[in-house]
Amino acid sequence: MALKALDYDSLNENVKKCQYAVRGELYLRASELQKEGKKIIFTNVGNPHALGQKPLTFPRQVVALCQAPFLLEDPNVGMIFPADAIARARHYLSLTSGGLGAYSDSRGLPGVRKEVAEFIQRRDGYPSDPELIFLTDGASKGVMQILNCVIRGDGDGILVPVPQYPLYSATISLLGGTLVPYYLDESENWGLDVNNLRQSVAQARSKGISVRAMVIINPGNPTGQCLSEANLREILKFCYNEKLVLLGDEVYQQNIYQDERPFISSKKVLMDMGSPFSKEVQLVSFHTVSKGYWGECGQRGGYFEMTNIPPRVVEEIYKVASIALSPNVSAQIFMGLMVSPPKPGDISYDQFARESKGILESLRRRAKIMTDGFNSCKNVVCNFTEGAMYSFPQIRLPAGALQAAKQAGKVPDVFYCLKLLEATGISTVPGSGFGQKEGVFHLRTTILPAEEEMPEIMDSFKKFNDDFMTQYDNNFGYSRM
């Protein structure tokens, strides 16, 4: 009998090769356990509001008014909403062609793109062109759009940091390209060695792969490190010499938990370097409303900015964006509010500042609680989370655990994470879902559970881990870096 188009054996092979560990086997098992009544702590994905983070008041007020514009005509609106929220709602509605129910330009509302450009200029000290900024349904959609334009087939390679966020491996597989890994150095707090980059490119080219782009995630996901200015300069020189487009995933730029290494954008470093680099290196930078202290994951708001991309290429990217007609309009407004929040003197400023500062300070404390907690456990070592929303501890598994995993038909860190889930309800992601060196095992967890619950969660983890290590420790040694 002939196969139908949507029979498994006749599916696009790229779809079958595509893997996304963040919502893979562990997540599906956690969902089953939750249906059975077990309390599950979903730390597998950076989803702040799902773990109890409250929305910022001001942006929700503005978008509520935009969603229900008839409220603006109610004589009592000023008794419920502050005057600056009312003014901003009127402002954003004036930028649309028919409110939130109407399509916008495929690149996003021109007025919001102008606000994004002004934000970038304030941040970096260099001009930004709204015509080179596209608003997107979250940063992920922007990444997919650009990779779709870069990847022409399996002969095209994309340099991706390992460990990496599986958006990249999944999208590269889906588009039929080749992931070219470069390994971050765990012993150097997940630092990047340019010599390793050169080796990765040379190895790929020896196999006939044309390396066309390089991805950096700064601050890192899942690794939580912040790249130094010197490191960024090396990366940009490397891209210049190798003629690579740099894809700068900078969605965690507000999530910084130490003072020694602040976030600095790839665009600023590139412009500071001057000619020829500032005129030649092709750069696409991504940002979102899903992370930072906003955490508005479900709103799906993002943007990308292009630097040194030829006009004809921008036209082609616009054509691809136009297939979807329009990014989510309410998300565009969230983006406008993120890049242009209340200012000192505004009615809503004090509340906004208090809420945002409270979230970031709590995240900083949670990062420390979690890192210290992991490092107190037997056979667990964890670098400090400098930024982003994750811890990525290394789990040094005894030989007995490796043998038990093999007998169960599981990758060792998947075996460990499943045991952790069953025992504690903590849903994590095994390090193998992000890529890691052979024989080294990790897990990724967010630092997002409520601060008051964090000590109990870490105690629960420690009890499980130490019992696990005792059970499987048969004195045959450990997996090591």
Tab-separated table of C-alpha atoms in Angstrom:
chain	number	residue	atom	x	y	z
A	1	MET	CA	0.000	0.000	0.000
A	2	ALA	CA	1.364	3.414	-1.018
A	3	LEU	CA	2.473	5.713	1.771
A	4	LYS	CA	0.450	8.852	2.410
A	5	ALA	CA	2.168	12.237	2.675
A	6	LEU	CA	1.829	12.362	6.459
A	7	ASP	CA	2.744	8.761	7.198
A	8	TYR	CA	5.877	8.640	9.372
A	9	ASP	CA	8.018	6.875	6.774
A	10	SER	CA	7.264	9.524	4.150
A	11	LEU	CA	7.887	12.590	6.356
A	12	ASN	CA	10.574	15.130	5.563
A	13	GLU	CA	13.736	13.520	6.969
A	14	ASN	CA	14.896	16.903	8.314
A	15	VAL	CA	11.841	16.980	10.582
A	16	LYS	CA	12.650	13.522	11.959
A	17	LYS	CA	16.295	14.482	12.604
A	18	CYS	CA	15.257	17.622	14.479
A	19	GLN	CA	15.551	17.306	18.301
A	20	TYR	CA	14.520	19.815	20.995
A	21	ALA	CA	15.599	18.567	24.419
A	22	VAL	CA	14.047	21.405	26.447
A	23	ARG	CA	10.644	19.829	25.791
A	24	GLY	CA	11.822	16.307	25.130
A	25	GLU	CA	11.662	13.015	27.046
A	26	LEU	CA	12.098	14.563	30.520
A	27	TYR	CA	9.401	17.177	29.949
A	28	LEU	CA	6.944	14.603	28.599
A	29	ARG	CA	7.543	12.324	31.595
A	30	ALA	CA	7.130	15.295	33.962
A	31	SER	CA	3.806	16.120	32.299
A	32	GLU	CA	2.633	12.520	32.787
A	33	LEU	CA	3.584	12.608	36.477
A	34	GLN	CA	1.768	15.921	36.895
A	35	LYS	CA	-1.415	14.371	35.447
A	36	GLU	CA	-1.040	11.589	37.996
A	37	GLY	CA	-1.100	14.195	40.763
A	38	LYS	CA	2.628	14.533	41.549
A	39	LYS	CA	3.864	18.068	42.265
A	40	ILE	CA	6.298	19.012	39.490
A	41	ILE	CA	8.740	21.931	39.569
A	42	PHE	CA	9.291	22.755	35.884
A	43	THR	CA	12.830	24.125	35.808
A	44	ASN	CA	13.395	22.824	32.283
A	45	VAL	CA	12.602	26.067	30.469
A	46	GLY	CA	13.208	29.773	31.150
A	47	ASN	CA	9.539	30.567	31.763
A	48	PRO	CA	9.491	33.068	34.676
A	49	HIS	CA	5.748	33.687	35.016
A	50	ALA	CA	5.017	29.936	35.079
A	51	LEU	CA	7.199	29.720	38.194
A	52	GLY	CA	5.460	32.578	39.961
A	53	GLN	CA	7.130	35.772	38.735
A	54	LYS	CA	4.487	38.511	38.662
A	55	PRO	CA	4.092	40.627	35.496
A	56	LEU	CA	5.324	44.204	35.619
A	57	THR	CA	2.304	46.422	36.214
A	58	PHE	CA	2.878	49.303	33.783
A	59	PRO	CA	3.253	47.343	30.514
A	60	ARG	CA	0.243	45.185	31.358
A	61	GLN	CA	-1.825	48.327	32.015
A	62	VAL	CA	-0.823	49.833	28.673
A	63	VAL	CA	-1.486	46.665	26.677
A	64	ALA	CA	-4.795	46.088	28.508
A	65	LEU	CA	-5.957	49.514	27.320
A	66	CYS	CA	-4.747	48.799	23.799
A	67	GLN	CA	-6.609	45.490	23.789
A	68	ALA	CA	-9.809	47.171	25.039
A	69	PRO	CA	-9.633	50.707	23.588
A	70	PHE	CA	-13.261	51.410	24.553
A	71	LEU	CA	-11.963	51.742	28.118
A	72	LEU	CA	-10.132	54.890	27.031
A	73	GLU	CA	-13.493	56.519	26.409
A	74	ASP	CA	-14.862	55.582	29.835
A	75	PRO	CA	-15.045	58.683	32.057
A	76	ASN	CA	-13.800	56.593	35.005
A	77	VAL	CA	-10.682	55.248	33.227
A	78	GLY	CA	-8.448	57.626	35.194
A	79	MET	CA	-9.636	56.083	38.457
A	80	ILE	CA	-8.250	52.664	37.450
A	81	PHE	CA	-5.290	53.427	35.187
A	82	PRO	CA	-2.505	56.011	35.750
A	83	ALA	CA	-2.355	58.928	33.335
A	84	ASP	CA	0.994	57.874	31.832
A	85	ALA	CA	-0.373	54.389	31.008
A	86	ILE	CA	-3.395	55.990	29.328
A	87	ALA	CA	-1.133	58.305	27.335
A	88	ARG	CA	1.112	55.446	26.223
A	89	ALA	CA	-1.888	53.352	25.157
A	90	ARG	CA	-3.161	56.217	23.015
A	91	HIS	CA	0.352	56.618	21.578
A	92	TYR	CA	0.655	52.966	20.525
A	93	LEU	CA	-2.868	52.808	19.134
A	94	SER	CA	-2.050	55.859	17.017
A	95	LEU	CA	0.848	53.896	15.462
A	96	THR	CA	-1.439	51.111	14.221
A	97	SER	CA	-3.731	51.087	11.209
A	98	GLY	CA	-6.668	49.665	13.140
A	99	GLY	CA	-5.678	48.717	16.661
A	100	LEU	CA	-4.333	45.370	17.802
A	101	GLY	CA	-6.649	43.457	15.486
A	102	ALA	CA	-5.011	44.798	12.323
A	103	TYR	CA	-1.881	43.537	10.563
A	104	SER	CA	1.178	45.725	10.822
A	105	ASP	CA	4.012	46.052	8.324
A	106	SER	CA	5.826	42.724	7.988
A	107	ARG	CA	8.851	44.284	9.713
A	108	GLY	CA	6.688	45.605	12.556
A	109	LEU	CA	5.206	49.017	13.341
A	110	PRO	CA	7.553	51.794	12.120
A	111	GLY	CA	7.003	53.762	15.339
A	112	VAL	CA	8.057	50.856	17.524
A	113	ARG	CA	11.076	50.116	15.330
A	114	LYS	CA	12.087	53.745	15.823
A	115	GLU	CA	11.848	53.270	19.615
A	116	VAL	CA	14.026	50.147	19.354
A	117	ALA	CA	16.616	52.068	17.312
A	118	GLU	CA	16.674	54.840	19.949
A	119	PHE	CA	17.179	52.226	22.696
A	120	ILE	CA	20.116	50.677	20.818
A	121	GLN	CA	21.658	54.116	20.293
A	122	ARG	CA	21.344	54.947	24.018
A	123	ARG	CA	22.814	51.563	24.963
A	124	ASP	CA	25.753	51.553	22.547
A	125	GLY	CA	26.430	55.195	21.755
A	126	TYR	CA	26.141	54.634	17.994
A	127	PRO	CA	23.276	55.341	15.545
A	128	SER	CA	20.799	52.603	14.701
A	129	ASP	CA	18.598	52.564	11.587
A	130	PRO	CA	14.919	51.546	12.132
A	131	GLU	CA	14.870	50.259	8.547
A	132	LEU	CA	17.400	47.598	9.573
A	133	ILE	CA	15.332	46.451	12.564
A	134	PHE	CA	12.670	43.779	12.184
A	135	LEU	CA	10.192	43.001	14.968
A	136	THR	CA	9.483	39.289	15.346
A	137	ASP	CA	7.329	36.792	17.259
A	138	GLY	CA	10.039	36.239	19.864
A	139	ALA	CA	13.770	36.106	19.214
A	140	SER	CA	13.475	32.454	18.106
A	141	LYS	CA	11.448	33.376	15.012
A	142	GLY	CA	14.079	35.964	14.102
A	143	VAL	CA	16.875	33.396	14.442
A	144	MET	CA	14.931	30.993	12.234
A	145	GLN	CA	14.351	33.679	9.579
A	146	ILE	CA	18.048	34.532	9.373
A	147	LEU	CA	19.255	30.921	9.380
A	148	ASN	CA	16.716	30.196	6.629
A	149	CYS	CA	18.423	32.848	4.508
A	150	VAL	CA	21.978	31.703	5.327
A	151	ILE	CA	21.632	27.910	4.949
A	152	ARG	CA	21.485	26.728	1.341
A	153	GLY	CA	21.925	22.989	1.982
A	154	ASP	CA	23.877	20.366	3.938
A	155	GLY	CA	27.151	21.764	2.601
A	156	ASP	CA	26.627	24.937	4.658
A	157	GLY	CA	27.853	24.987	8.233
A	158	ILE	CA	26.955	27.187	11.209
A	159	LEU	CA	29.419	27.563	14.100
A	160	VAL	CA	27.476	27.032	17.324
A	161	PRO	CA	28.809	27.041	20.898
A	162	VAL	CA	28.662	23.730	22.748
A	163	PRO	CA	26.916	23.519	25.128
A	164	GLN	CA	24.263	25.313	23.038
A	165	TYR	CA	20.606	26.239	23.213
A	166	PRO	CA	18.844	23.564	21.088
A	167	LEU	CA	16.975	26.182	19.049
A	168	TYR	CA	20.143	26.264	16.946
A	169	SER	CA	20.722	22.528	16.474
A	170	ALA	CA	17.005	21.963	15.805
A	171	THR	CA	16.685	24.800	13.280
A	172	ILE	CA	19.912	23.883	11.475
A	173	SER	CA	18.656	20.273	11.176
A	174	LEU	CA	15.240	21.434	10.010
A	175	LEU	CA	16.787	23.613	7.300
A	176	GLY	CA	19.144	20.865	6.148
A	177	GLY	CA	22.374	22.584	7.206
A	178	THR	CA	25.313	21.308	9.252
A	179	LEU	CA	26.074	22.315	12.846
A	180	VAL	CA	29.784	22.994	13.345
A	181	PRO	CA	30.471	22.853	17.102
A	182	TYR	CA	33.007	24.940	18.983
A	183	TYR	CA	33.502	23.931	22.599
A	184	LEU	CA	33.341	26.337	25.518
A	185	ASP	CA	35.902	25.677	28.274
A	186	GLU	CA	34.185	24.682	31.520
A	187	SER	CA	37.436	24.940	33.505
A	188	GLU	CA	37.665	28.607	32.430
A	189	ASN	CA	34.090	29.441	33.463
A	190	TRP	CA	32.804	28.483	30.007
A	191	GLY	CA	35.217	30.840	28.238
A	192	LEU	CA	35.727	30.876	24.474
A	193	ASP	CA	39.121	30.073	22.923
A	194	VAL	CA	39.599	31.456	19.402
A	195	ASN	CA	42.109	28.677	18.659
A	196	ASN	CA	39.273	26.216	19.172
A	197	LEU	CA	37.206	28.211	16.663
A	198	ARG	CA	39.984	27.961	14.084
A	199	GLN	CA	40.252	24.210	14.592
A	200	SER	CA	36.488	23.784	14.216
A	201	VAL	CA	36.431	25.736	10.951
A	202	ALA	CA	39.461	23.898	9.554
A	203	GLN	CA	37.957	20.528	10.438
A	204	ALA	CA	34.626	21.443	8.825
A	205	ARG	CA	36.301	22.703	5.656
A	206	SER	CA	38.362	19.516	5.408
A	207	LYS	CA	35.002	17.714	5.089
A	208	GLY	CA	33.853	20.058	2.323
A	209	ILE	CA	31.587	22.163	4.538
A	210	SER	CA	31.310	25.891	3.782
A	211	VAL	CA	31.186	27.639	7.176
A	212	ARG	CA	28.959	30.699	6.705
A	213	ALA	CA	27.927	32.008	10.137
A	214	MET	CA	28.865	31.951	13.806
A	215	VAL	CA	26.456	32.010	16.755
A	216	ILE	CA	27.289	33.508	20.150
A	217	ILE	CA	24.891	33.397	23.111
A	218	ASN	CA	25.792	36.233	25.487
A	219	PRO	CA	25.019	35.888	28.379
A	220	GLY	CA	25.228	32.145	27.843
A	221	ASN	CA	22.450	29.572	27.684
A	222	PRO	CA	22.771	27.011	29.246
A	223	THR	CA	26.137	28.005	30.696
A	224	GLY	CA	25.358	31.433	32.228
A	225	GLN	CA	28.702	33.104	31.436
A	226	CYS	CA	29.169	36.711	30.226
A	227	LEU	CA	31.636	37.313	27.395
A	228	SER	CA	34.312	39.913	28.066
A	229	GLU	CA	34.936	42.844	25.748
A	230	ALA	CA	38.313	41.335	24.816
A	231	ASN	CA	36.658	38.028	23.934
A	232	LEU	CA	34.058	39.801	21.773
A	233	ARG	CA	36.802	41.699	19.975
A	234	GLU	CA	38.587	38.416	19.190
A	235	ILE	CA	35.340	36.904	17.908
A	236	LEU	CA	34.624	39.881	15.640
A	237	LYS	CA	38.184	39.786	14.218
A	238	PHE	CA	37.751	36.075	13.600
A	239	CYS	CA	34.474	36.691	11.731
A	240	TYR	CA	36.158	39.436	9.707
A	241	ASN	CA	39.039	37.165	8.699
A	242	GLU	CA	36.814	34.195	7.921
A	243	LYS	CA	34.028	36.259	6.276
A	244	LEU	CA	31.355	34.909	8.625
A	245	VAL	CA	28.122	36.615	9.617
A	246	LEU	CA	27.923	36.828	13.423
A	247	LEU	CA	24.552	35.992	14.987
A	248	GLY	CA	24.520	37.659	18.405
A	249	ASP	CA	21.887	36.061	20.664
A	250	GLU	CA	21.700	38.728	23.384
A	251	VAL	CA	18.305	37.950	24.886
A	252	TYR	CA	19.649	37.777	28.477
A	253	GLN	CA	21.361	41.172	28.441
A	254	GLN	CA	19.324	42.397	31.440
A	255	ASN	CA	20.086	39.223	33.437
A	256	ILE	CA	23.468	40.010	35.035
A	257	TYR	CA	24.266	38.736	38.552
A	258	GLN	CA	27.781	40.069	39.203
A	259	ASP	CA	29.531	43.415	38.770
A	260	GLU	CA	32.892	42.323	37.346
A	261	ARG	CA	31.688	41.481	33.836
A	262	PRO	CA	28.737	43.617	32.704
A	263	PHE	CA	26.912	42.939	29.454
A	264	ILE	CA	28.370	44.690	26.427
A	265	SER	CA	26.725	44.286	23.031
A	266	SER	CA	28.473	42.888	19.962
A	267	LYS	CA	27.340	45.990	18.052
A	268	LYS	CA	29.077	48.366	20.479
A	269	VAL	CA	32.338	46.400	20.427
A	270	LEU	CA	32.218	46.240	16.629
A	271	MET	CA	31.664	49.987	16.297
A	272	ASP	CA	34.405	50.703	18.865
A	273	MET	CA	36.850	48.673	16.753
A	274	GLY	CA	36.490	51.115	13.849
A	275	SER	CA	37.326	50.491	10.200
A	276	PRO	CA	37.730	48.067	8.506
A	277	PHE	CA	35.850	45.867	11.042
A	278	SER	CA	32.976	48.279	11.742
A	279	LYS	CA	32.347	48.651	7.998
A	280	GLU	CA	32.793	45.022	6.982
A	281	VAL	CA	31.701	42.525	9.652
A	282	GLN	CA	28.137	41.359	9.084
A	283	LEU	CA	26.216	41.178	12.360
A	284	VAL	CA	22.636	40.287	13.262
A	285	SER	CA	21.703	40.891	16.923
A	286	PHE	CA	18.620	39.447	18.662
A	287	HIS	CA	16.610	40.550	21.712
A	288	THR	CA	13.267	39.648	23.305
A	289	VAL	CA	10.641	40.577	25.922
A	290	SER	CA	10.664	36.946	27.163
A	291	LYS	CA	13.713	37.270	29.415
A	292	GLY	CA	15.285	40.016	31.552
A	293	TYR	CA	13.035	41.137	34.392
A	294	TRP	CA	10.045	41.160	32.014
A	295	GLY	CA	9.738	37.406	31.505
A	296	GLU	CA	6.844	37.858	29.051
A	297	CYS	CA	7.472	34.523	27.287
A	298	GLY	CA	3.879	34.000	26.189
A	299	GLN	CA	3.646	37.401	24.505
A	300	ARG	CA	6.234	36.360	21.870
A	301	GLY	CA	7.873	39.748	21.275
A	302	GLY	CA	11.365	40.103	19.797
A	303	TYR	CA	13.516	41.958	17.296
A	304	PHE	CA	16.690	41.628	15.284
A	305	GLU	CA	18.971	44.411	14.089
A	306	MET	CA	21.182	44.026	11.004
A	307	THR	CA	24.610	45.648	10.647
A	308	ASN	CA	26.553	45.734	7.356
A	309	ILE	CA	23.931	43.642	5.537
A	310	PRO	CA	23.576	44.712	1.865
A	311	PRO	CA	20.278	46.416	0.871
A	312	ARG	CA	19.338	43.676	-1.620
A	313	VAL	CA	19.725	41.056	1.115
A	314	VAL	CA	17.552	43.133	3.475
A	315	GLU	CA	14.893	43.160	0.740
A	316	GLU	CA	15.029	39.357	0.521
A	317	ILE	CA	14.740	39.010	4.318
A	318	TYR	CA	11.735	41.346	4.168
A	319	LYS	CA	10.187	39.100	1.516
A	320	VAL	CA	10.585	36.052	3.784
A	321	ALA	CA	9.106	37.975	6.734
A	322	SER	CA	6.154	38.986	4.560
A	323	ILE	CA	5.078	35.356	4.151
A	324	ALA	CA	3.789	35.557	7.744
A	325	LEU	CA	2.204	38.979	6.976
A	326	SER	CA	2.786	40.528	10.415
A	327	PRO	CA	4.391	39.909	13.796
A	328	ASN	CA	2.031	39.775	16.786
A	329	VAL	CA	0.964	43.412	17.290
A	330	SER	CA	0.447	43.311	21.062
A	331	ALA	CA	3.963	41.806	21.385
A	332	GLN	CA	5.315	44.715	19.347
A	333	ILE	CA	3.823	47.070	21.927
A	334	PHE	CA	5.461	45.083	24.735
A	335	MET	CA	8.746	45.524	22.885
A	336	GLY	CA	8.167	49.273	22.579
A	337	LEU	CA	7.516	49.447	26.320
A	338	MET	CA	10.612	47.371	27.122
A	339	VAL	CA	12.925	49.641	25.149
A	340	SER	CA	11.149	52.801	26.346
A	341	PRO	CA	10.006	52.163	29.938
A	342	PRO	CA	8.731	54.820	32.382
A	343	LYS	CA	11.297	57.565	33.055
A	344	PRO	CA	12.138	59.354	36.329
A	345	GLY	CA	9.343	61.824	37.011
A	346	ASP	CA	6.644	59.725	35.317
A	347	ILE	CA	3.711	58.728	37.518
A	348	SER	CA	4.454	55.014	37.122
A	349	TYR	CA	8.247	55.262	37.384
A	350	ASP	CA	8.667	54.497	41.100
A	351	GLN	CA	6.492	51.398	40.958
A	352	PHE	CA	8.146	50.174	37.744
A	353	ALA	CA	11.653	50.699	39.176
A	354	ARG	CA	10.714	48.989	42.437
A	355	GLU	CA	9.230	45.949	40.650
A	356	SER	CA	12.067	45.517	38.159
A	357	LYS	CA	14.801	46.029	40.764
A	358	GLY	CA	13.104	43.531	43.086
A	359	ILE	CA	13.040	40.849	40.378
A	360	LEU	CA	16.705	41.312	39.394
A	361	GLU	CA	17.953	41.401	42.980
A	362	SER	CA	16.010	38.237	43.779
A	363	LEU	CA	17.424	36.503	40.673
A	364	ARG	CA	20.937	37.456	41.793
A	365	ARG	CA	20.305	35.889	45.213
A	366	ARG	CA	18.748	32.783	43.650
A	367	ALA	CA	21.753	32.337	41.339
A	368	LYS	CA	24.007	32.233	44.404
A	369	ILE	CA	21.727	29.912	46.412
A	370	MET	CA	21.592	27.470	43.505
A	371	THR	CA	25.331	27.542	42.707
A	372	ASP	CA	26.269	27.100	46.372
A	373	GLY	CA	23.684	24.326	46.687
A	374	PHE	CA	25.069	22.354	43.749
A	375	ASN	CA	28.651	22.765	44.934
A	376	SER	CA	27.689	21.335	48.350
A	377	CYS	CA	26.612	18.062	46.713
A	378	LYS	CA	28.691	14.939	46.294
A	379	ASN	CA	30.290	14.638	42.822
A	380	VAL	CA	28.665	17.875	41.567
A	381	VAL	CA	30.625	20.957	40.438
A	382	CYS	CA	29.026	24.135	39.129
A	383	ASN	CA	30.383	27.401	37.769
A	384	PHE	CA	28.696	30.542	39.099
A	385	THR	CA	25.813	31.823	36.982
A	386	GLU	CA	27.151	35.225	35.886
A	387	GLY	CA	24.096	35.964	33.766
A	388	ALA	CA	21.033	34.508	31.982
A	389	MET	CA	18.614	32.253	33.924
A	390	TYR	CA	20.318	28.880	34.287
A	391	SER	CA	22.721	26.707	36.241
A	392	PHE	CA	24.616	24.002	34.349
A	393	PRO	CA	26.272	21.784	36.956
A	394	GLN	CA	28.552	18.911	35.988
A	395	ILE	CA	27.431	15.600	37.484
A	396	ARG	CA	30.377	13.210	38.007
A	397	LEU	CA	28.608	9.891	37.647
A	398	PRO	CA	30.038	6.735	39.240
A	399	ALA	CA	30.796	3.782	37.003
A	400	GLY	CA	27.858	1.935	38.581
A	401	ALA	CA	25.485	4.654	37.342
A	402	LEU	CA	26.994	4.467	33.852
A	403	GLN	CA	26.398	0.717	33.838
A	404	ALA	CA	22.825	1.077	35.129
A	405	ALA	CA	22.086	3.702	32.459
A	406	LYS	CA	23.440	1.386	29.766
A	407	GLN	CA	21.263	-1.475	30.985
A	408	ALA	CA	18.236	0.862	30.954
A	409	GLY	CA	19.051	1.959	27.406
A	410	LYS	CA	19.470	5.584	28.494
A	411	VAL	CA	22.151	8.232	28.013
A	412	PRO	CA	23.749	8.572	31.490
A	413	ASP	CA	22.627	12.121	32.233
A	414	VAL	CA	19.105	11.321	30.964
A	415	PHE	CA	19.079	8.366	33.388
A	416	TYR	CA	20.165	10.652	36.250
A	417	CYS	CA	17.607	13.365	35.408
A	418	LEU	CA	14.766	10.842	35.146
A	419	LYS	CA	15.682	9.438	38.583
A	420	LEU	CA	15.794	13.021	39.935
A	421	LEU	CA	12.364	13.751	38.460
A	422	GLU	CA	10.763	10.593	39.877
A	423	ALA	CA	12.264	11.164	43.341
A	424	THR	CA	11.777	14.920	43.756
A	425	GLY	CA	9.453	16.268	41.042
A	426	ILE	CA	12.264	18.561	39.799
A	427	SER	CA	12.092	18.624	35.989
A	428	THR	CA	15.466	19.510	34.435
A	429	VAL	CA	17.129	19.027	31.041
A	430	PRO	CA	20.059	16.604	30.636
A	431	GLY	CA	23.282	18.172	29.406
A	432	SER	CA	23.317	15.826	26.408
A	433	GLY	CA	20.422	17.887	25.022
A	434	PHE	CA	22.764	20.880	24.712
A	435	GLY	CA	25.917	19.059	23.649
A	436	GLN	CA	28.915	18.370	25.888
A	437	LYS	CA	32.340	16.747	25.724
A	438	GLU	CA	32.457	12.957	25.468
A	439	GLY	CA	32.228	11.280	28.867
A	440	VAL	CA	31.199	14.473	30.708
A	441	PHE	CA	27.660	14.870	32.034
A	442	HIS	CA	25.556	17.852	33.112
A	443	LEU	CA	22.047	19.000	33.698
A	444	ARG	CA	20.463	22.400	33.125
A	445	THR	CA	18.026	23.964	35.519
A	446	THR	CA	16.586	27.447	35.602
A	447	ILE	CA	17.198	29.686	38.624
A	448	LEU	CA	13.544	30.773	38.437
A	449	PRO	CA	11.715	28.917	41.229
A	450	ALA	CA	10.406	31.304	43.903
A	451	GLU	CA	13.190	32.522	46.189
A	452	GLU	CA	11.416	31.320	49.340
A	453	GLU	CA	11.147	27.800	47.833
A	454	MET	CA	14.755	27.635	46.638
A	455	PRO	CA	16.375	26.328	49.874
A	456	GLU	CA	13.835	23.478	50.075
A	457	ILE	CA	14.363	22.627	46.387
A	458	MET	CA	18.143	22.545	46.808
A	459	ASP	CA	17.835	20.421	49.979
A	460	SER	CA	15.631	18.010	48.032
A	461	PHE	CA	18.182	17.898	45.201
A	462	LYS	CA	21.074	17.337	47.618
A	463	LYS	CA	19.305	14.458	49.389
A	464	PHE	CA	18.486	12.779	46.067
A	465	ASN	CA	21.957	13.307	44.618
A	466	ASP	CA	23.872	12.095	47.647
A	467	ASP	CA	21.640	9.008	47.935
A	468	PHE	CA	22.093	8.356	44.190
A	469	MET	CA	25.879	8.614	44.452
A	470	THR	CA	25.960	6.279	47.444
A	471	GLN	CA	23.725	3.755	45.657
A	472	TYR	CA	25.838	3.634	42.481
A	473	ASP	CA	29.302	4.248	43.917
A	474	ASN	CA	31.080	0.950	43.423
A	475	ASN	CA	34.604	2.400	43.649
A	476	PHE	CA	35.232	2.086	39.910
A	477	GLY	CA	35.739	5.809	39.490
A	478	TYR	CA	33.746	8.669	38.007
A	479	SER	CA	33.080	10.411	34.734
A	480	ARG	CA	35.435	13.387	34.698
A	481	MET	CA	36.156	16.568	32.783
